[in-house]
Amino acid sequence: MEECWYRSASGARIALRRRQHSASCRELAVRCPRLRLRSLSAATSAAWLAAYGLFVLTENSMVLSAAIIITLVGLIIYLHFVKIDQESLLVIGSLGIQVTSSYASGKESTAFIEMSQVKDVVINEAIHMQKVIYYLCILLQDPGDPQGVSEVVPLFQSSKPRLDCLIEVYKSCQEILEQRKTAPQSS
């Protein structure tokens, strides 16, 4: 397993782990920065101090109870549905591409795309807030038109790696896609 450090579009450090299982099977995982205890403590303290200020003004203890419950429920929702620790891409030349997102709570979300549906993997660009942002996406082949694209599936939406990291992932994917394209011709 090989690990390289890059930066995300926001400037945070991210790690790209590459693992080659075989010549036609590679796993590429982008690890996002972990949840920082300092920022979590600051947000929780600010919410509870505001609730305490409201309690002093209203002298209603329900304000404190509601603040504690709301922050705890909000934290659970954030960890289970929003904060992604790792996004991985498993490319198997003969089968397809598996995209997995691992959340901070331990929950995983997985999607599988059959290789027969994959037209290509490309790096695309978008303009967002006066910045050009690059992202990797899978182009799905249109069943009715072999030259057409039916859907674009963006990858690494949470970690948002910069172009240098995306190029490494792109090259790995293209090597496997090229093997798949040349394999039927050689046999």
mmCIF file of N, CA and C in Angstrom, residues 73-174:
data_model
loop_
_atom_site.group_PDB
_atom_site.id
_atom_site.type_symbol
_atom_site.label_atom_id
_atom_site.label_comp_id
_atom_site.label_asym_id
_atom_site.label_seq_id
_atom_site.Cartn_x
_atom_site.Cartn_y
_atom_site.Cartn_z
ATOM 1 N N VAL A 73 -28.223 15.668 19.396
ATOM 2 C CA VAL A 73 -28.880 15.109 18.214
ATOM 3 C C VAL A 73 -28.226 15.646 16.946
ATOM 4 N N GLY A 74 -27.898 16.927 16.944
ATOM 5 C CA GLY A 74 -27.213 17.523 15.790
ATOM 6 C C GLY A 74 -25.860 16.881 15.537
ATOM 7 N N LEU A 75 -25.125 16.598 16.605
ATOM 8 C CA LEU A 75 -23.818 15.950 16.469
ATOM 9 C C LEU A 75 -23.966 14.536 15.908
ATOM 10 N N ILE A 76 -24.945 13.798 16.384
ATOM 11 C CA ILE A 76 -25.170 12.438 15.883
ATOM 12 C C ILE A 76 -25.545 12.475 14.403
ATOM 13 N N ILE A 77 -26.419 13.382 14.022
ATOM 14 C CA ILE A 77 -26.812 13.513 12.614
ATOM 15 C C ILE A 77 -25.612 13.902 11.762
ATOM 16 N N TYR A 78 -24.800 14.834 12.243
ATOM 17 C CA TYR A 78 -23.621 15.276 11.499
ATOM 18 C C TYR A 78 -22.645 14.119 11.284
ATOM 19 N N LEU A 79 -22.365 13.352 12.333
ATOM 20 C CA LEU A 79 -21.414 12.247 12.225
ATOM 21 C C LEU A 79 -21.955 11.097 11.368
ATOM 22 N N HIS A 80 -23.260 10.894 11.376
ATOM 23 C CA HIS A 80 -23.836 9.745 10.680
ATOM 24 C C HIS A 80 -24.203 10.030 9.220
ATOM 25 N N PHE A 81 -24.518 11.284 8.881
ATOM 26 C CA PHE A 81 -24.994 11.585 7.539
ATOM 27 C C PHE A 81 -24.156 12.602 6.768
ATOM 28 N N VAL A 82 -23.279 13.359 7.438
ATOM 29 C CA VAL A 82 -22.578 14.449 6.758
ATOM 30 C C VAL A 82 -21.069 14.239 6.695
ATOM 31 N N LYS A 83 -20.424 14.020 7.821
ATOM 32 C CA LYS A 83 -18.965 13.970 7.896
ATOM 33 C C LYS A 83 -18.421 12.666 7.323
ATOM 34 N N ILE A 84 -17.768 12.759 6.183
ATOM 35 C CA ILE A 84 -17.173 11.599 5.530
ATOM 36 C C ILE A 84 -15.690 11.572 5.836
ATOM 37 N N ASP A 85 -15.217 10.424 6.347
ATOM 38 C CA ASP A 85 -13.800 10.263 6.663
ATOM 39 C C ASP A 85 -12.996 9.783 5.474
ATOM 40 N N GLN A 86 -13.584 8.924 4.666
ATOM 41 C CA GLN A 86 -12.836 8.339 3.559
ATOM 42 C C GLN A 86 -13.755 8.037 2.384
ATOM 43 N N GLU A 87 -13.254 8.304 1.192
ATOM 44 C CA GLU A 87 -13.949 7.946 -0.037
ATOM 45 C C GLU A 87 -13.019 7.039 -0.823
ATOM 46 N N SER A 88 -13.522 5.894 -1.251
ATOM 47 C CA SER A 88 -12.645 4.967 -1.968
ATOM 48 C C SER A 88 -13.267 4.530 -3.286
ATOM 49 N N LEU A 89 -12.375 4.127 -4.166
ATOM 50 C CA LEU A 89 -12.732 3.707 -5.498
ATOM 51 C C LEU A 89 -12.022 2.388 -5.761
ATOM 52 N N LEU A 90 -12.770 1.336 -5.979
ATOM 53 C CA LEU A 90 -12.206 0.027 -6.285
ATOM 54 C C LEU A 90 -12.519 -0.265 -7.746
ATOM 55 N N VAL A 91 -11.471 -0.318 -8.562
ATOM 56 C CA VAL A 91 -11.642 -0.521 -9.996
ATOM 57 C C VAL A 91 -11.200 -1.941 -10.329
ATOM 58 N N ILE A 92 -12.137 -2.751 -10.798
ATOM 59 C CA ILE A 92 -11.866 -4.127 -11.200
ATOM 60 C C ILE A 92 -12.175 -4.213 -12.688
ATOM 61 N N GLY A 93 -11.137 -4.420 -13.483
ATOM 62 C CA GLY A 93 -11.272 -4.366 -14.933
ATOM 63 C C GLY A 93 -12.334 -5.275 -15.515
ATOM 64 N N SER A 94 -12.516 -6.462 -14.963
ATOM 65 C CA SER A 94 -13.472 -7.411 -15.525
ATOM 66 C C SER A 94 -14.886 -7.260 -14.963
ATOM 67 N N LEU A 95 -15.031 -6.570 -13.835
ATOM 68 C CA LEU A 95 -16.342 -6.457 -13.190
ATOM 69 C C LEU A 95 -16.946 -5.057 -13.246
ATOM 70 N N GLY A 96 -16.237 -4.089 -12.665
ATOM 71 C CA GLY A 96 -16.780 -2.747 -12.603
ATOM 72 C C GLY A 96 -16.062 -1.879 -11.599
ATOM 73 N N ILE A 97 -16.728 -0.828 -11.202
ATOM 74 C CA ILE A 97 -16.167 0.162 -10.280
ATOM 75 C C ILE A 97 -17.080 0.269 -9.068
ATOM 76 N N GLN A 98 -16.471 0.121 -7.893
ATOM 77 C CA GLN A 98 -17.217 0.264 -6.640
ATOM 78 C C GLN A 98 -16.786 1.560 -5.978
ATOM 79 N N VAL A 99 -17.753 2.399 -5.636
ATOM 80 C CA VAL A 99 -17.512 3.678 -4.976
ATOM 81 C C VAL A 99 -18.055 3.571 -3.555
ATOM 82 N N THR A 100 -17.189 3.824 -2.549
ATOM 83 C CA THR A 100 -17.586 3.697 -1.153
ATOM 84 C C THR A 100 -17.271 4.977 -0.399
ATOM 85 N N SER A 101 -18.212 5.410 0.412
ATOM 86 C CA SER A 101 -18.009 6.546 1.317
ATOM 87 C C SER A 101 -18.142 6.044 2.741
ATOM 88 N N SER A 102 -17.122 6.313 3.561
ATOM 89 C CA SER A 102 -17.141 5.901 4.970
ATOM 90 C C SER A 102 -17.352 7.136 5.835
ATOM 91 N N TYR A 103 -18.421 7.125 6.611
ATOM 92 C CA TYR A 103 -18.774 8.262 7.450
ATOM 93 C C TYR A 103 -18.061 8.171 8.794
ATOM 94 N N ALA A 104 -18.014 9.284 9.515
ATOM 95 C CA ALA A 104 -17.327 9.355 10.804
ATOM 96 C C ALA A 104 -17.958 8.438 11.845
ATOM 97 N N SER A 105 -19.233 8.133 11.698
ATOM 98 C CA SER A 105 -19.914 7.257 12.654
ATOM 99 C C SER A 105 -19.626 5.783 12.399
ATOM 100 N N GLY A 106 -19.001 5.469 11.277
ATOM 101 C CA GLY A 106 -18.731 4.087 10.920
ATOM 102 C C GLY A 106 -19.638 3.575 9.815
ATOM 103 N N LYS A 107 -20.686 4.313 9.489
ATOM 104 C CA LYS A 107 -21.601 3.928 8.415
ATOM 105 C C LYS A 107 -20.878 4.010 7.069
ATOM 106 N N GLU A 108 -21.200 3.086 6.174
ATOM 107 C CA GLU A 108 -20.625 3.095 4.836
ATOM 108 C C GLU A 108 -21.731 3.118 3.796
ATOM 109 N N SER A 109 -21.484 3.854 2.732
ATOM 110 C CA SER A 109 -22.406 3.929 1.618
ATOM 111 C C SER A 109 -21.652 3.445 0.377
ATOM 112 N N THR A 110 -22.205 2.446 -0.308
ATOM 113 C CA THR A 110 -21.509 1.836 -1.435
ATOM 114 C C THR A 110 -22.388 1.826 -2.676
ATOM 115 N N ALA A 111 -21.770 2.118 -3.812
ATOM 116 C CA ALA A 111 -22.451 2.027 -5.099
ATOM 117 C C ALA A 111 -21.547 1.254 -6.054
ATOM 118 N N PHE A 112 -22.155 0.427 -6.890
ATOM 119 C CA PHE A 112 -21.387 -0.368 -7.841
ATOM 120 C C PHE A 112 -21.857 -0.059 -9.253
ATOM 121 N N ILE A 113 -20.890 0.143 -10.146
ATOM 122 C CA ILE A 113 -21.185 0.417 -11.551
ATOM 123 C C ILE A 113 -20.529 -0.684 -12.379
ATOM 124 N N GLU A 114 -21.331 -1.400 -13.156
ATOM 125 C CA GLU A 114 -20.792 -2.462 -13.990
ATOM 126 C C GLU A 114 -19.893 -1.877 -15.071
ATOM 127 N N MET A 115 -18.835 -2.611 -15.405
ATOM 128 C CA MET A 115 -17.874 -2.127 -16.387
ATOM 129 C C MET A 115 -18.511 -1.957 -17.765
ATOM 130 N N SER A 116 -19.558 -2.727 -18.064
ATOM 131 C CA SER A 116 -20.234 -2.583 -19.357
ATOM 132 C C SER A 116 -20.949 -1.235 -19.481
ATOM 133 N N GLN A 117 -21.252 -0.599 -18.344
ATOM 134 C CA GLN A 117 -21.910 0.710 -18.352
ATOM 135 C C GLN A 117 -20.918 1.865 -18.420
ATOM 136 N N VAL A 118 -19.643 1.603 -18.087
ATOM 137 C CA VAL A 118 -18.642 2.669 -18.016
ATOM 138 C C VAL A 118 -18.146 3.010 -19.410
ATOM 139 N N LYS A 119 -18.342 4.240 -19.795
ATOM 140 C CA LYS A 119 -17.818 4.716 -21.081
ATOM 141 C C LYS A 119 -16.391 5.214 -20.893
ATOM 142 N N ASP A 120 -16.178 6.028 -19.844
ATOM 143 C CA ASP A 120 -14.848 6.564 -19.584
ATOM 144 C C ASP A 120 -14.811 7.180 -18.185
ATOM 145 N N VAL A 121 -13.598 7.441 -17.712
ATOM 146 C CA VAL A 121 -13.365 8.191 -16.482
ATOM 147 C C VAL A 121 -12.617 9.447 -16.900
ATOM 148 N N VAL A 122 -13.139 10.604 -16.529
ATOM 149 C CA VAL A 122 -12.545 11.870 -16.968
ATOM 150 C C VAL A 122 -12.391 12.838 -15.800
ATOM 151 N N ILE A 123 -11.508 13.808 -15.994
ATOM 152 C CA ILE A 123 -11.398 14.926 -15.057
ATOM 153 C C ILE A 123 -12.162 16.074 -15.682
ATOM 154 N N ASN A 124 -13.117 16.591 -14.958
ATOM 155 C CA ASN A 124 -13.944 17.683 -15.439
ATOM 156 C C ASN A 124 -13.630 18.925 -14.623
ATOM 157 N N GLU A 125 -14.051 20.060 -15.095
ATOM 158 C CA GLU A 125 -13.823 21.291 -14.346
ATOM 159 C C GLU A 125 -15.129 22.048 -14.198
ATOM 160 N N ALA A 126 -15.214 22.782 -13.106
ATOM 161 C CA ALA A 126 -16.390 23.596 -12.827
ATOM 162 C C ALA A 126 -15.925 24.921 -12.252
ATOM 163 N N ILE A 127 -16.705 25.942 -12.462
ATOM 164 C CA ILE A 127 -16.398 27.255 -11.889
ATOM 165 C C ILE A 127 -17.315 27.445 -10.694
ATOM 166 N N HIS A 128 -16.686 27.698 -9.540
ATOM 167 C CA HIS A 128 -17.449 27.856 -8.307
ATOM 168 C C HIS A 128 -16.845 29.016 -7.519
ATOM 169 N N MET A 129 -17.634 30.047 -7.288
ATOM 170 C CA MET A 129 -17.197 31.200 -6.495
ATOM 171 C C MET A 129 -15.875 31.781 -7.027
ATOM 172 N N GLN A 130 -15.816 32.034 -8.307
ATOM 173 C CA GLN A 130 -14.661 32.630 -8.976
ATOM 174 C C GLN A 130 -13.411 31.764 -8.906
ATOM 175 N N LYS A 131 -13.602 30.458 -8.726
ATOM 176 C CA LYS A 131 -12.499 29.508 -8.716
ATOM 177 C C LYS A 131 -12.818 28.372 -9.675
ATOM 178 N N VAL A 132 -11.775 27.834 -10.291
ATOM 179 C CA VAL A 132 -11.945 26.651 -11.119
ATOM 180 C C VAL A 132 -11.660 25.446 -10.229
ATOM 181 N N ILE A 133 -12.627 24.552 -10.133
ATOM 182 C CA ILE A 133 -12.496 23.351 -9.321
ATOM 183 C C ILE A 133 -12.534 22.151 -10.259
ATOM 184 N N TYR A 134 -11.593 21.248 -10.073
ATOM 185 C CA TYR A 134 -11.536 20.038 -10.879
ATOM 186 C C TYR A 134 -12.142 18.878 -10.095
ATOM 187 N N TYR A 135 -12.808 17.978 -10.810
ATOM 188 C CA TYR A 135 -13.360 16.800 -10.155
ATOM 189 C C TYR A 135 -13.312 15.628 -11.124
ATOM 190 N N LEU A 136 -13.216 14.455 -10.547
ATOM 191 C CA LEU A 136 -13.167 13.218 -11.314
ATOM 192 C C LEU A 136 -14.583 12.685 -11.456
ATOM 193 N N CYS A 137 -14.918 12.184 -12.633
ATOM 194 C CA CYS A 137 -16.253 11.625 -12.803
ATOM 195 C C CYS A 137 -16.222 10.438 -13.769
ATOM 196 N N ILE A 138 -17.213 9.591 -13.611
ATOM 197 C CA ILE A 138 -17.388 8.424 -14.472
ATOM 198 C C ILE A 138 -18.502 8.759 -15.460
ATOM 199 N N LEU A 139 -18.219 8.562 -16.730
ATOM 200 C CA LEU A 139 -19.229 8.754 -17.764
ATOM 201 C C LEU A 139 -19.882 7.403 -18.042
ATOM 202 N N LEU A 140 -21.198 7.344 -17.904
ATOM 203 C CA LEU A 140 -21.930 6.107 -18.150
ATOM 204 C C LEU A 140 -22.457 6.102 -19.585
ATOM 205 N N GLN A 141 -22.311 4.957 -20.235
ATOM 206 C CA GLN A 141 -22.696 4.810 -21.624
ATOM 207 C C GLN A 141 -24.205 4.782 -21.766
ATOM 208 N N ASP A 142 -24.689 5.477 -22.766
ATOM 209 C CA ASP A 142 -26.114 5.488 -23.068
ATOM 210 C C ASP A 142 -26.468 4.180 -23.778
ATOM 211 N N PRO A 143 -27.414 3.387 -23.226
ATOM 212 C CA PRO A 143 -27.746 2.105 -23.853
ATOM 213 C C PRO A 143 -28.302 2.258 -25.280
ATOM 214 N N GLY A 144 -28.993 3.349 -25.550
ATOM 215 C CA GLY A 144 -29.578 3.564 -26.872
ATOM 216 C C GLY A 144 -28.582 4.075 -27.894
ATOM 217 N N ASP A 145 -27.581 4.808 -27.444
ATOM 218 C CA ASP A 145 -26.595 5.411 -28.346
ATOM 219 C C ASP A 145 -25.194 5.086 -27.829
ATOM 220 N N PRO A 146 -24.441 4.199 -28.490
ATOM 221 C CA PRO A 146 -23.114 3.812 -27.994
ATOM 222 C C PRO A 146 -22.113 4.965 -27.910
ATOM 223 N N GLN A 147 -22.344 6.012 -28.690
ATOM 224 C CA GLN A 147 -21.444 7.169 -28.646
ATOM 225 C C GLN A 147 -21.872 8.196 -27.600
ATOM 226 N N GLY A 148 -23.069 8.058 -27.071
ATOM 227 C CA GLY A 148 -23.616 9.026 -26.130
ATOM 228 C C GLY A 148 -23.323 8.689 -24.682
ATOM 229 N N VAL A 149 -23.547 9.687 -23.831
ATOM 230 C CA VAL A 149 -23.362 9.553 -22.386
ATOM 231 C C VAL A 149 -24.725 9.723 -21.732
ATOM 232 N N SER A 150 -25.113 8.739 -20.913
ATOM 233 C CA SER A 150 -26.425 8.819 -20.268
ATOM 234 C C SER A 150 -26.375 9.531 -18.921
ATOM 235 N N GLU A 151 -25.231 9.412 -18.226
ATOM 236 C CA GLU A 151 -25.138 9.986 -16.886
ATOM 237 C C GLU A 151 -23.683 10.271 -16.542
ATOM 238 N N VAL A 152 -23.483 11.280 -15.718
ATOM 239 C CA VAL A 152 -22.155 11.619 -15.200
ATOM 240 C C VAL A 152 -22.176 11.396 -13.696
ATOM 241 N N VAL A 153 -21.276 10.532 -13.196
ATOM 242 C CA VAL A 153 -21.227 10.216 -11.770
ATOM 243 C C VAL A 153 -19.965 10.859 -11.180
ATOM 244 N N PRO A 154 -20.113 11.948 -10.432
ATOM 245 C CA PRO A 154 -18.934 12.584 -9.830
ATOM 246 C C PRO A 154 -18.377 11.760 -8.674
ATOM 247 N N LEU A 155 -17.056 11.779 -8.522
ATOM 248 C CA LEU A 155 -16.372 11.034 -7.464
ATOM 249 C C LEU A 155 -15.701 12.003 -6.502
ATOM 250 N N PHE A 156 -15.436 11.545 -5.303
ATOM 251 C CA PHE A 156 -14.719 12.309 -4.269
ATOM 252 C C PHE A 156 -15.354 13.680 -4.037
ATOM 253 N N GLN A 157 -16.670 13.708 -3.881
ATOM 254 C CA GLN A 157 -17.380 14.969 -3.686
ATOM 255 C C GLN A 157 -17.130 15.589 -2.324
ATOM 256 N N SER A 158 -16.854 14.783 -1.331
ATOM 257 C CA SER A 158 -16.637 15.314 0.005
ATOM 258 C C SER A 158 -15.211 15.809 0.192
ATOM 259 N N SER A 159 -14.245 15.027 -0.254
ATOM 260 C CA SER A 159 -12.839 15.394 -0.031
ATOM 261 C C SER A 159 -12.356 16.464 -0.996
ATOM 262 N N LYS A 160 -12.915 16.538 -2.175
ATOM 263 C CA LYS A 160 -12.573 17.534 -3.188
ATOM 264 C C LYS A 160 -11.056 17.687 -3.379
ATOM 265 N N PRO A 161 -10.369 16.609 -3.823
ATOM 266 C CA PRO A 161 -8.920 16.724 -4.014
ATOM 267 C C PRO A 161 -8.572 17.674 -5.144
ATOM 268 N N ARG A 162 -7.372 18.252 -5.059
ATOM 269 C CA ARG A 162 -6.889 19.145 -6.108
ATOM 270 C C ARG A 162 -6.472 18.337 -7.326
ATOM 271 N N LEU A 163 -6.116 19.051 -8.379
ATOM 272 C CA LEU A 163 -5.833 18.437 -9.668
ATOM 273 C C LEU A 163 -4.693 17.422 -9.608
ATOM 274 N N ASP A 164 -3.626 17.684 -8.855
ATOM 275 C CA ASP A 164 -2.492 16.760 -8.812
ATOM 276 C C ASP A 164 -2.893 15.390 -8.270
ATOM 277 N N CYS A 165 -3.757 15.360 -7.284
ATOM 278 C CA CYS A 165 -4.260 14.102 -6.734
ATOM 279 C C CYS A 165 -5.203 13.420 -7.726
ATOM 280 N N LEU A 166 -6.059 14.201 -8.367
ATOM 281 C CA LEU A 166 -6.998 13.639 -9.336
ATOM 282 C C LEU A 166 -6.269 13.017 -10.525
ATOM 283 N N ILE A 167 -5.155 13.591 -10.916
ATOM 284 C CA ILE A 167 -4.389 13.045 -12.034
ATOM 285 C C ILE A 167 -3.859 11.659 -11.689
ATOM 286 N N GLU A 168 -3.408 11.460 -10.458
ATOM 287 C CA GLU A 168 -2.922 10.139 -10.035
ATOM 288 C C GLU A 168 -4.041 9.101 -10.102
ATOM 289 N N VAL A 169 -5.215 9.457 -9.614
ATOM 290 C CA VAL A 169 -6.355 8.535 -9.637
ATOM 291 C C VAL A 169 -6.782 8.287 -11.086
ATOM 292 N N TYR A 170 -6.807 9.331 -11.877
ATOM 293 C CA TYR A 170 -7.189 9.228 -13.290
ATOM 294 C C TYR A 170 -6.266 8.280 -14.048
ATOM 295 N N LYS A 171 -4.965 8.415 -13.842
ATOM 296 C CA LYS A 171 -4.001 7.547 -14.532
ATOM 297 C C LYS A 171 -4.213 6.079 -14.161
ATOM 298 N N SER A 172 -4.440 5.811 -12.883
ATOM 299 C CA SER A 172 -4.690 4.436 -12.448
ATOM 300 C C SER A 172 -5.950 3.867 -13.091
ATOM 301 N N CYS A 173 -6.999 4.653 -13.127
ATOM 302 C CA CYS A 173 -8.252 4.198 -13.744
ATOM 303 C C CYS A 173 -8.070 3.967 -15.241
ATOM 304 N N GLN A 174 -7.365 4.872 -15.910
ATOM 305 C CA GLN A 174 -7.173 4.750 -17.352
ATOM 306 C C GLN A 174 -6.339 3.528 -17.713
#
